Coordinates of C-alpha atoms in Angstrom, one line a residue:
Chain A
M108 CA -14.8 -2.0 -18.0
Q109 CA -11.7 -4.2 -17.6
I110 CA -9.7 -1.2 -16.2
L111 CA -12.6 -0.4 -13.8
I112 CA -12.7 -3.9 -12.5
N113 CA -8.9 -4.1 -12.1
G114 CA -9.1 -0.8 -10.2
I115 CA -11.8 -2.0 -7.9
I116 CA -9.9 -5.2 -7.1
S117 CA -6.6 -3.4 -6.4
G118 CA -8.7 -0.8 -4.5
L119 CA -10.2 -3.5 -2.2
S120 CA -6.8 -4.9 -1.2
L121 CA -5.7 -1.3 -0.6
A122 CA -8.9 -0.8 1.4
L123 CA -7.9 -3.6 3.7
L124 CA -4.6 -1.8 4.5
A125 CA -6.4 1.6 4.8
V126 CA -8.8 0.1 7.3
A127 CA -5.9 -1.4 9.2
F128 CA -4.3 2.0 9.4
S129 CA -7.5 3.7 10.5
A130 CA -8.2 1.0 13.1
V131 CA -5.3 2.5 15.0
Y132 CA -5.5 6.1 13.9
L133 CA -9.2 6.6 14.8
P134 CA -9.2 5.4 18.4
T135 CA -5.7 6.3 19.4
R136 CA -4.6 9.1 17.0
V137 CA -1.3 7.3 16.5
F138 CA 0.0 7.8 13.0
Y139 CA 1.0 4.2 12.6
I140 CA 3.8 4.2 10.0
A141 CA 5.3 1.0 11.6
L142 CA 2.4 -0.8 9.9
G143 CA 4.6 -0.5 6.8
G144 CA 7.2 -2.6 8.6
I145 CA 4.6 -5.3 9.4
Y146 CA 3.4 -5.2 5.8
T147 CA 7.0 -5.8 4.7
L148 CA 7.8 -8.6 7.2
T149 CA 4.7 -10.7 6.9
P150 CA 5.4 -12.3 3.5
F151 CA 9.0 -12.9 4.5
L152 CA 7.7 -14.9 7.6
A153 CA 5.4 -16.9 5.3
L154 CA 8.3 -17.6 2.9
A155 CA 10.5 -18.7 5.8
C156 CA 7.8 -21.1 7.0
L157 CA 7.4 -22.5 3.5
Q158 CA 11.2 -23.0 3.2
C159 CA 11.0 -25.0 6.4
S160 CA 8.6 -27.4 4.6
M161 CA 5.6 -26.2 6.5
P162 CA 2.2 -26.6 4.6
G163 CA 0.9 -23.5 2.9
Y164 CA -2.1 -22.9 5.2
M165 CA 0.2 -23.2 8.3
A166 CA 2.7 -20.8 6.8
V167 CA -0.1 -18.3 6.2
F168 CA -1.4 -18.7 9.7
A169 CA 2.1 -18.4 11.2
A170 CA 2.8 -15.2 9.2
I171 CA -0.5 -13.6 10.2
L172 CA 0.2 -14.6 13.9
G173 CA 3.6 -13.0 13.6
G174 CA 2.3 -9.8 12.0
T175 CA -0.4 -9.4 14.6
S176 CA 2.0 -10.1 17.5
L177 CA 4.4 -7.6 16.2
S178 CA 1.7 -5.0 16.0
L179 CA 0.8 -5.8 19.7
C180 CA 4.4 -5.4 20.6
C181 CA 4.5 -1.9 19.0
E182 CA 1.7 -0.8 21.3
F183 CA 3.0 -2.6 24.4
F184 CA 6.7 -1.6 24.2
N185 CA 6.5 1.8 22.3
H186 CA 3.2 3.7 22.0
R187 CA 1.8 2.8 25.5
G188 CA 4.9 4.3 27.1
L189 CA 4.7 7.4 25.0
D190 CA 1.0 7.7 25.7
A191 CA 1.7 7.5 29.5
K192 CA 4.1 10.5 29.1
R193 CA 1.4 12.4 27.1
A194 CA 3.7 12.5 24.1
S195 CA 2.5 14.5 21.1
S196 CA 1.3 12.9 17.9
G197 CA 4.6 13.9 16.3
A198 CA 6.5 11.9 18.9
H199 CA 4.3 8.8 18.2
L200 CA 4.8 9.3 14.4
I201 CA 8.6 9.6 14.7
S202 CA 9.0 6.6 17.0
S203 CA 6.7 4.6 14.6
L204 CA 8.9 5.7 11.7
G205 CA 11.9 4.4 13.7
I206 CA 10.2 1.0 14.2
Y207 CA 9.5 0.9 10.5
I208 CA 13.1 1.5 9.7
V209 CA 14.3 -1.1 12.2
I210 CA 11.9 -3.8 10.9
T211 CA 12.7 -3.1 7.2
Q212 CA 16.5 -3.1 7.7
L213 CA 16.3 -6.4 9.7
A214 CA 14.3 -7.9 6.8
V215 CA 17.0 -6.7 4.4
I216 CA 19.8 -8.1 6.6
F217 CA 18.1 -11.5 6.9
W218 CA 16.5 -12.0 3.5
G219 CA 18.3 -9.5 1.1
N220 CA 17.0 -6.8 -1.3
E221 CA 15.8 -9.1 -4.1
T222 CA 12.2 -9.4 -5.0
K223 CA 10.7 -12.7 -3.9
V224 CA 7.5 -14.6 -4.8
L225 CA 5.2 -16.8 -2.8
R226 CA 3.9 -18.9 -5.7
S227 CA 5.4 -20.5 -8.7
G228 CA 4.2 -21.0 -12.3
V229 CA 1.8 -19.0 -14.5
D230 CA -1.4 -17.7 -13.1
S231 CA -4.6 -19.2 -14.6
V232 CA -7.1 -16.9 -16.2
N233 CA -10.9 -16.9 -16.2
S234 CA -13.2 -14.9 -18.5
L235 CA -16.5 -13.3 -17.5
S236 CA -18.1 -12.0 -20.8
D237 CA -15.5 -9.4 -21.9
I238 CA -13.7 -9.2 -18.5
I239 CA -10.6 -11.3 -17.9
L240 CA -9.6 -12.1 -14.3
T241 CA -6.6 -14.0 -13.0
Q242 CA -7.1 -16.5 -10.3
T243 CA -5.0 -14.3 -7.9
Q244 CA -7.3 -11.4 -8.6
E245 CA -10.3 -13.5 -7.7
I246 CA -8.6 -14.6 -4.5
S247 CA -7.8 -11.0 -3.7
F248 CA -11.3 -9.9 -4.4
I249 CA -12.9 -12.6 -2.2
V250 CA -10.5 -12.4 0.7
S251 CA -10.5 -8.6 0.8
G252 CA -14.2 -8.3 0.4
A253 CA -15.0 -10.9 3.0
L254 CA -12.7 -9.5 5.5
L255 CA -14.0 -5.9 5.1
L256 CA -17.5 -7.3 5.4
F257 CA -16.6 -9.1 8.7
Y258 CA -14.8 -6.1 10.0
Y259 CA -17.8 -3.8 9.5
L260 CA -20.2 -6.4 10.8
W261 CA -18.1 -6.6 14.0
L262 CA -17.8 -2.9 14.2
W263 CA -21.5 -2.1 13.8
R264 CA -23.2 -5.2 15.3
S265 CA -21.0 -6.4 18.2
N266 CA -20.6 -5.1 21.7
S267 CA -16.8 -4.9 21.4
G268 CA -17.3 -3.0 18.1
L269 CA -19.5 -0.5 19.9
L270 CA -16.8 0.0 22.6
F271 CA -14.2 0.4 19.8
R272 CA -16.3 3.2 18.2
A273 CA -17.0 4.8 21.5
M274 CA -13.3 5.0 22.2
A275 CA -12.7 6.5 18.8
D276 CA -15.4 9.1 19.5
N277 CA -14.2 10.3 22.9
P278 CA -11.4 8.4 24.6
D279 CA -11.6 10.5 27.8
E280 CA -15.2 9.9 28.4
F281 CA -14.7 6.2 27.5
A282 CA -12.1 5.9 30.3
L283 CA -14.3 7.9 32.7
R284 CA -17.1 5.4 32.2
G285 CA -14.8 2.7 33.6
H286 CA -13.7 0.9 30.4
S287 CA -10.1 -0.1 30.0
L288 CA -8.3 2.1 27.5
R289 CA -5.2 -0.1 27.6
V290 CA -7.1 -3.2 26.6
M291 CA -9.0 -1.4 23.8
R292 CA -5.8 0.1 22.5
L293 CA -4.2 -3.3 22.4
M294 CA -7.2 -4.6 20.6
S295 CA -7.0 -1.8 18.0
F296 CA -3.3 -2.6 17.4
G297 CA -4.1 -6.3 17.1
V298 CA -6.9 -5.8 14.6
S299 CA -4.7 -3.5 12.6
G300 CA -1.8 -6.0 12.5
F301 CA -4.2 -8.8 11.6
L302 CA -5.7 -6.9 8.6
C303 CA -2.4 -5.5 7.5
S304 CA -0.8 -9.0 7.5
I305 CA -3.6 -10.4 5.3
S306 CA -3.5 -7.5 2.9
S307 CA 0.3 -7.9 2.6
L308 CA 0.0 -11.7 1.9
V309 CA -2.7 -11.1 -0.7
V310 CA -0.6 -8.6 -2.6
A311 CA 2.6 -10.6 -2.2
Y312 CA 0.9 -13.7 -3.6
D313 CA -0.2 -11.6 -6.6
I314 CA 2.9 -9.6 -7.6
G315 CA 5.7 -10.7 -5.3
F316 CA 7.4 -8.7 -2.5
D317 CA 10.6 -7.1 -1.4
A318 CA 11.9 -5.4 1.7
H319 CA 11.2 -1.9 0.5
G320 CA 7.6 -1.9 -0.5
G321 CA 6.1 -1.3 2.9
L322 CA 6.4 2.4 3.1
S323 CA 4.9 3.2 -0.3
S324 CA 2.0 0.8 0.4
I325 CA 1.3 2.3 3.8
L326 CA 1.5 5.8 2.3
L327 CA -1.0 4.8 -0.3
A328 CA -3.3 3.6 2.5
V329 CA -2.9 6.8 4.3
V330 CA -3.8 8.8 1.2
A331 CA -6.9 6.6 0.9
V332 CA -7.8 7.3 4.5
I333 CA -7.4 11.1 4.0
I334 CA -9.4 11.1 0.8
G335 CA -12.2 9.0 2.3
G336 CA -12.3 10.9 5.5
R337 CA -10.1 10.2 8.5
Q338 CA -12.9 10.7 11.1
S339 CA -15.0 8.1 9.4
F340 CA -14.9 4.3 9.7
A341 CA -16.3 3.8 6.1
G342 CA -14.2 6.5 4.5
P343 CA -11.0 4.4 4.0
V344 CA -12.9 1.9 1.8
L345 CA -14.4 4.6 -0.4
G346 CA -11.0 6.4 -0.6
A347 CA -9.1 3.2 -1.4
I348 CA -11.6 2.2 -4.2
C349 CA -11.4 5.7 -5.7
L350 CA -7.7 5.6 -5.6
G351 CA -7.5 2.1 -7.0
V352 CA -9.6 3.1 -10.0
T353 CA -7.8 6.4 -10.5
R354 CA -4.4 4.7 -10.5
S355 CA -5.6 2.1 -13.0
L356 CA -6.8 4.8 -15.3
V357 CA -3.5 6.7 -15.0
M358 CA -1.5 3.6 -15.7
W359 CA -3.7 2.9 -18.7
W360 CA -3.7 6.3 -20.2
L361 CA -0.2 7.7 -19.2
S362 CA 2.3 5.4 -17.5
A363 CA 2.8 3.6 -14.3
Q364 CA 5.6 6.1 -13.5
W365 CA 3.1 8.9 -13.1
A366 CA 0.8 7.0 -10.8
E367 CA 2.6 8.2 -7.7
A368 CA 2.6 11.8 -8.8
F369 CA -1.2 11.6 -9.5
T370 CA -1.9 9.9 -6.2
F371 CA -0.1 12.5 -4.1
G372 CA -1.5 15.3 -6.3
I373 CA -5.0 14.1 -5.4
L374 CA -4.0 14.0 -1.7
A375 CA -2.7 17.6 -1.9
V376 CA -6.0 18.8 -3.6
V377 CA -8.2 16.9 -1.1
L378 CA -6.2 18.3 1.9
L379 CA -6.5 21.8 0.6
L380 CA -10.1 21.8 -0.6
R381 CA -11.7 19.2 1.7
P382 CA -9.4 18.5 4.6
N383 CA -11.9 16.2 6.3
G384 CA -12.2 14.0 3.3
L385 CA -15.2 12.8 1.2
L386 CA -17.2 11.4 4.1
G387 CA -15.8 13.7 6.8
S388 CA -17.9 16.4 8.3
R389 CA -16.8 20.0 9.1
L390 CA -15.5 20.4 12.6
R391 CA -15.3 23.4 14.9
L392 CA -11.8 25.0 15.1
E393 CA -11.3 23.8 18.7
A394 CA -12.3 20.2 17.8
A395 CA -10.1 20.2 14.7
A396 CA -7.2 21.3 16.8
Chain B
M13 CA 43.8 13.1 4.2
N14 CA 41.5 13.1 1.2
Y15 CA 39.1 10.9 3.1
A16 CA 39.0 13.4 6.0
L17 CA 38.3 16.2 3.6
H18 CA 35.6 14.2 1.9
L19 CA 34.0 13.7 5.2
L20 CA 34.3 17.4 6.0
I21 CA 32.6 18.3 2.8
Y22 CA 29.7 15.9 3.4
L23 CA 29.4 17.2 7.0
S24 CA 29.2 20.8 5.7
I25 CA 26.6 20.0 3.1
Y26 CA 24.4 18.0 5.5
G27 CA 25.1 20.7 8.2
I28 CA 23.7 23.3 5.9
V29 CA 20.6 21.2 5.1
A30 CA 20.0 20.4 8.7
I31 CA 20.3 24.1 9.8
S32 CA 17.8 25.0 7.1
L33 CA 15.3 22.3 8.3
N34 CA 15.7 23.5 11.8
I35 CA 14.2 26.9 10.8
V36 CA 11.0 25.2 9.8
S37 CA 10.9 22.3 12.2
G38 CA 12.5 23.8 15.3
Y39 CA 11.3 27.4 15.1
C40 CA 7.9 27.0 13.3
G41 CA 7.1 23.6 14.7
L42 CA 6.2 22.3 11.2
L43 CA 7.7 18.8 10.5
T44 CA 8.4 18.6 6.8
M45 CA 9.2 15.5 4.8
A46 CA 9.9 17.5 1.6
H47 CA 13.3 18.9 2.4
A48 CA 15.3 16.5 0.2
S49 CA 13.2 17.5 -2.8
Y50 CA 14.3 21.2 -2.3
F51 CA 17.9 20.0 -1.9
A52 CA 17.3 18.2 -5.2
V53 CA 15.9 21.4 -6.8
G54 CA 19.1 23.1 -5.8
C55 CA 21.1 20.3 -7.4
Y56 CA 19.2 20.3 -10.6
T57 CA 19.0 24.1 -11.0
Y58 CA 22.8 24.3 -10.4
A59 CA 23.4 21.5 -12.9
V60 CA 21.2 23.1 -15.6
A61 CA 22.5 26.6 -14.9
T62 CA 26.2 25.6 -15.2
T63 CA 26.0 23.0 -18.0
N64 CA 23.4 24.6 -20.3
L65 CA 23.1 28.3 -19.4
G66 CA 26.9 28.6 -18.8
L67 CA 26.6 30.5 -15.5
D68 CA 29.4 30.7 -13.0
F69 CA 29.3 29.3 -9.5
V70 CA 27.8 32.3 -7.6
P71 CA 25.1 33.2 -10.1
A72 CA 24.1 29.5 -10.3
L73 CA 24.0 29.4 -6.5
V74 CA 21.8 32.4 -6.3
L75 CA 19.5 31.0 -9.1
S76 CA 19.3 27.7 -7.2
A77 CA 18.2 29.4 -4.0
G78 CA 15.8 31.6 -5.8
V79 CA 14.1 28.7 -7.7
A80 CA 13.8 26.6 -4.5
S81 CA 12.4 29.6 -2.5
T82 CA 9.8 30.2 -5.1
M83 CA 8.9 26.5 -5.3
S84 CA 8.6 26.5 -1.5
L85 CA 5.2 28.1 -1.9
A86 CA 4.0 24.5 -2.6
I87 CA 4.4 23.8 1.1
S88 CA 4.1 27.2 2.6
L89 CA 0.6 28.0 1.2
P90 CA -0.9 24.8 2.6
A91 CA 0.8 25.6 5.9
W92 CA -1.6 28.6 6.2
R93 CA -4.4 26.2 7.0
L94 CA -2.8 22.9 7.9
K95 CA -0.5 21.7 10.7
G96 CA 0.4 18.5 12.5
D97 CA -0.2 15.3 10.6
S98 CA -2.0 17.1 7.8
F99 CA 1.0 19.3 7.1
I100 CA 3.3 16.3 7.2
L101 CA 1.2 14.6 4.6
V102 CA 1.1 17.7 2.3
S103 CA 4.9 17.9 2.5
L104 CA 5.1 14.2 1.7
A105 CA 2.9 14.8 -1.3
V106 CA 5.2 17.6 -2.5
Q107 CA 8.2 15.3 -1.9
Q108 CA 6.7 12.5 -4.0
I109 CA 5.5 14.9 -6.8
L110 CA 9.0 16.5 -7.1
F111 CA 10.6 13.1 -7.0
S112 CA 8.4 11.9 -9.8
L113 CA 9.2 15.0 -11.8
C114 CA 13.0 14.3 -11.3
Q115 CA 12.4 10.7 -12.5
N116 CA 10.1 11.4 -15.4
W117 CA 10.9 14.8 -16.9
T118 CA 12.8 13.2 -19.8
T119 CA 12.5 12.8 -23.6
P120 CA 14.7 10.2 -25.2
G121 CA 17.2 11.8 -27.6
A122 CA 16.9 15.3 -26.3
K123 CA 20.0 17.0 -24.7
P124 CA 20.0 16.7 -20.9
G125 CA 19.2 20.0 -19.2
T126 CA 17.0 21.3 -22.0
W127 CA 13.2 22.0 -21.4
A128 CA 12.3 18.7 -23.1
N129 CA 14.8 16.7 -21.1
L130 CA 15.3 18.8 -18.0
T131 CA 16.3 16.0 -15.5
N132 CA 17.3 13.3 -18.0
G133 CA 15.2 10.8 -15.9
T134 CA 16.9 8.1 -14.0
F135 CA 20.2 8.6 -15.9
G136 CA 20.6 12.0 -14.2
I137 CA 22.9 14.8 -15.3
A138 CA 26.7 14.2 -15.6
D139 CA 29.8 16.4 -16.1
I140 CA 28.6 19.2 -13.9
P141 CA 31.6 21.6 -13.7
K142 CA 33.6 22.2 -10.5
P143 CA 33.1 25.6 -9.0
T144 CA 34.9 28.6 -10.3
L145 CA 35.2 31.5 -7.9
F146 CA 36.7 34.9 -8.7
G147 CA 38.5 33.4 -11.7
M148 CA 39.9 30.5 -9.6
H149 CA 38.9 27.0 -10.7
L150 CA 38.4 24.9 -7.5
S151 CA 39.1 21.5 -8.8
D152 CA 41.0 19.9 -5.9
I153 CA 39.3 18.5 -2.9
G154 CA 41.1 20.8 -0.5
S155 CA 39.7 24.0 -2.1
I156 CA 36.2 22.5 -2.2
A157 CA 36.5 21.7 1.5
C158 CA 37.4 25.3 2.2
L159 CA 34.5 26.5 0.1
S160 CA 32.1 24.2 1.9
I161 CA 33.3 25.3 5.3
V162 CA 32.8 29.0 4.2
M163 CA 29.3 28.2 3.0
L164 CA 28.5 26.4 6.2
A165 CA 29.8 29.3 8.3
T166 CA 27.8 31.8 6.2
C167 CA 24.6 29.8 6.6
L168 CA 25.2 29.5 10.4
L169 CA 25.8 33.2 10.6
L170 CA 22.7 34.0 8.6
S171 CA 20.7 31.5 10.7
R172 CA 22.0 33.0 13.9
L173 CA 21.2 36.6 12.8
L174 CA 17.7 35.6 11.8
L175 CA 17.0 33.5 14.8
L176 CA 18.2 36.1 17.3
S177 CA 15.9 38.7 15.8
P178 CA 12.3 39.6 16.8
W179 CA 11.2 37.7 13.7
A180 CA 12.4 34.4 15.3
R181 CA 10.4 35.2 18.4
L182 CA 7.3 35.6 16.3
L183 CA 8.1 32.1 14.8
Q184 CA 8.5 30.7 18.3
S185 CA 5.3 32.2 19.5
M186 CA 3.5 31.0 16.4
R187 CA 4.9 27.5 17.1
D188 CA 3.8 27.5 20.7
D189 CA 0.3 29.1 20.2
E190 CA -0.7 30.2 16.7
L191 CA -4.1 31.4 17.7
A192 CA -2.6 33.6 20.4
S193 CA -0.1 35.1 17.9
R194 CA -2.9 35.8 15.5
G195 CA -4.9 37.3 18.3
L196 CA -2.1 39.7 19.0
G197 CA -2.3 40.9 15.4
K198 CA 0.8 39.1 14.1
N199 CA 0.9 38.1 10.4
V200 CA 1.6 34.4 11.0
R201 CA 0.9 33.5 7.3
L202 CA 3.6 35.8 6.0
A203 CA 6.0 34.6 8.7
K204 CA 5.4 31.0 7.6
V205 CA 6.0 31.8 3.9
Q206 CA 9.2 33.7 4.8
A207 CA 10.6 31.0 7.1
I208 CA 9.8 28.2 4.6
A209 CA 11.3 30.2 1.7
I210 CA 14.5 30.9 3.6
S211 CA 14.7 27.3 4.7
C212 CA 14.2 25.8 1.2
G213 CA 16.6 28.3 -0.3
M214 CA 19.3 27.3 2.2
A215 CA 18.7 23.6 1.5
A216 CA 19.1 24.4 -2.3
L217 CA 22.5 26.0 -1.5
G218 CA 23.5 22.7 0.1
G219 CA 22.2 20.9 -3.0
A220 CA 24.2 23.2 -5.4
L221 CA 27.3 22.6 -3.4
Y222 CA 26.7 18.9 -3.5
A223 CA 26.2 18.9 -7.3
S224 CA 29.4 20.9 -7.8
Y225 CA 31.4 18.5 -5.6
V226 CA 30.0 15.2 -6.9
N227 CA 29.7 16.4 -10.6
Y228 CA 26.8 14.0 -11.2
I229 CA 23.2 14.0 -9.9
D230 CA 20.3 11.6 -10.3
P231 CA 16.8 11.4 -8.8
T232 CA 18.0 9.5 -5.7
V233 CA 19.0 12.9 -4.2
A234 CA 15.2 13.7 -4.0
S235 CA 14.2 10.4 -2.5
L236 CA 12.2 10.0 0.7
D237 CA 15.1 8.3 2.3
E238 CA 17.2 11.5 2.0
S239 CA 14.3 13.5 3.6
M240 CA 14.2 11.0 6.4
L241 CA 17.9 11.2 6.9
V242 CA 17.8 15.0 7.2
L243 CA 14.8 14.9 9.5
C244 CA 16.7 12.3 11.7
M245 CA 19.6 14.7 11.9
V246 CA 17.4 17.5 13.3
L247 CA 15.5 15.1 15.6
V248 CA 18.6 13.4 16.9
G249 CA 20.7 16.5 17.3
G250 CA 17.8 18.5 18.5
S251 CA 15.9 21.5 17.2
G252 CA 15.1 25.0 18.4
N253 CA 18.7 26.2 18.6
F254 CA 21.9 26.4 16.5
R255 CA 23.9 23.6 18.0
G256 CA 21.3 20.8 17.6
P257 CA 21.2 20.3 13.8
L258 CA 25.0 20.4 13.6
V259 CA 25.3 17.8 16.4
G260 CA 22.8 15.7 14.6
A261 CA 24.6 16.0 11.2
F262 CA 27.9 15.1 12.9
V263 CA 26.4 12.1 14.8
L264 CA 24.6 10.7 11.7
I265 CA 27.6 11.2 9.4
A266 CA 30.0 9.8 12.0
I267 CA 28.0 6.6 12.7
P268 CA 28.6 4.9 9.3
E269 CA 32.2 5.9 9.4
I270 CA 32.7 4.2 12.8
L271 CA 31.1 1.1 11.3
R272 CA 33.9 1.0 8.7
F273 CA 36.4 0.2 11.4
V274 CA 34.3 -2.6 12.9
M275 CA 34.6 -6.1 11.4
I276 CA 31.2 -6.1 9.7
P277 CA 30.7 -7.2 6.1
D278 CA 30.4 -4.3 3.7
T279 CA 27.1 -5.6 2.4
V280 CA 25.5 -5.2 5.8
V281 CA 27.0 -1.9 6.9
S282 CA 24.5 0.4 5.1
N283 CA 21.6 -1.5 6.5
L284 CA 23.1 -1.6 9.9
R285 CA 23.6 2.2 9.7
L286 CA 19.8 2.6 8.9
L287 CA 18.9 0.2 11.7
I288 CA 20.9 2.3 14.1
Y289 CA 19.1 5.5 12.8
G290 CA 15.8 3.8 13.5
M291 CA 16.7 2.7 17.0
V292 CA 18.1 6.1 17.8
L293 CA 14.8 7.7 16.7
I294 CA 12.8 5.4 19.0
L295 CA 15.1 5.9 22.0
M296 CA 15.2 9.7 21.4
M297 CA 11.4 9.9 21.5
H298 CA 11.3 8.0 24.8
F299 CA 14.2 9.3 26.7
R300 CA 15.3 12.7 25.1
P301 CA 12.6 14.1 22.9
Q302 CA 14.4 17.4 22.6
G303 CA 17.4 15.7 21.0
L304 CA 21.0 15.6 22.1
A305 CA 21.5 19.4 22.1
G306 CA 18.1 20.8 21.3
T307 CA 15.7 23.0 23.3
Y308 CA 12.4 22.3 21.6
R309 CA 10.7 19.1 22.9
M310 CA 8.8 17.1 20.3
D311 CA 6.4 16.0 23.0

């Protein structure tokens, strides 16, 4: 039971990142690897603010603002231009990879390669019958759960959420009906940056952070999106929780070293046997292409 | 002089790997992130073959290429059904699985290179012998440089022969419109398997040459960073012809060497090099998607 709960909690924070990835991927089809750079940079921004004697809540706010702004800049200065040139998804992916490399290396140059922490001291522990939870795990659970709830409420209950889903469904028809693709694209990048920044801060507060963790985290999120179903808004959460639980079990029974191999093994199996994911539906060949 | 020869050897090794990646990315249109892992398969097979099986350079080279070509089925079979982002993800999965194997296939106390301790984990395999060719032991850097240039020239020739043949035109037609190629009765699945096997085999040759030159390998040769570096070479130089990958390899090997002569602290140089790679990738996609000397446009 303890392993299952640990898996669900880590799965929820991964779900936040997976939702951030799909918030850009679904409406724009941009494979947003640069999100890994934002994931890397946000805790460093928070740390820099804390070192400037800023109060904790202000540091968190400034870091989230920084991450969201950076995501908006990625769209404004990079993907919008490529989209105007009708660049392929490969070109978007490669340029996004370039942005990730630039952000990560800037982080290394300014803050170094060492692992850093956002909190000091030993974490307090609470018991719920035979389940033991740290205070950080509780914070992670509450923040991730609440944000996911708000995101899906916005998506399914608000007018802007409806527009967002409409753009993801058919961007051409969305534009033909007079809606601004540019504004909605900017919004999707903003939402993505916001969710990614919070996910990054939650994980950094728990286990610390360094300049090289962004890519592996974003790849895990991508795996969760693929497992859950990349055409579905709910798929990433299901995929992330499945992945979180599986990784916890692998770490318990085998070793943490084999967790990556298992994760990507599952990805390969899902892509081969069910390429549209657990919640995805089969598409006609023309639609899939 | 030794420094120039060392650069020449590295340029040859990465040139071979970039040429091999060009067959898959430039001619088949399949971007793969797993190439470093096949380079590593070549390294490890060569190391095990020479240290444990006692094979000479050429048989070990052939074995490396054969093992990598066989293992290439891990990405060529999924390529039957997947393309675009999905194929990139499968190749990434293969990359991570092979990297994990390199890191974890170890048993404490067992001899490195044996079945129980095939890769020796993060410690890697040391004391890999220098190449011996026709009874000559190539121990000095000059002779290894000559060997690497001969191998690069052979790979270039092989690649040129293949890519001027009707088979290459089938690959290009498959890249541009797979459905149309299948409609014309072409066996695109077999073509993909062949192209990826040749490409991975060639990458393994580069890996074997690397292992014989450096005399030591560890799992970092199979890391994702290495795959990205090789991919950058093909994207920066350009794909779809012979010149592009070589130009890419030259540019990306030359950049860090130029930085040596600029007054920048050594601790920052490697990060600055990666930063420049990233910026080059972004600028290339905006202003020259076909690369510096390529013909196939990524957009």
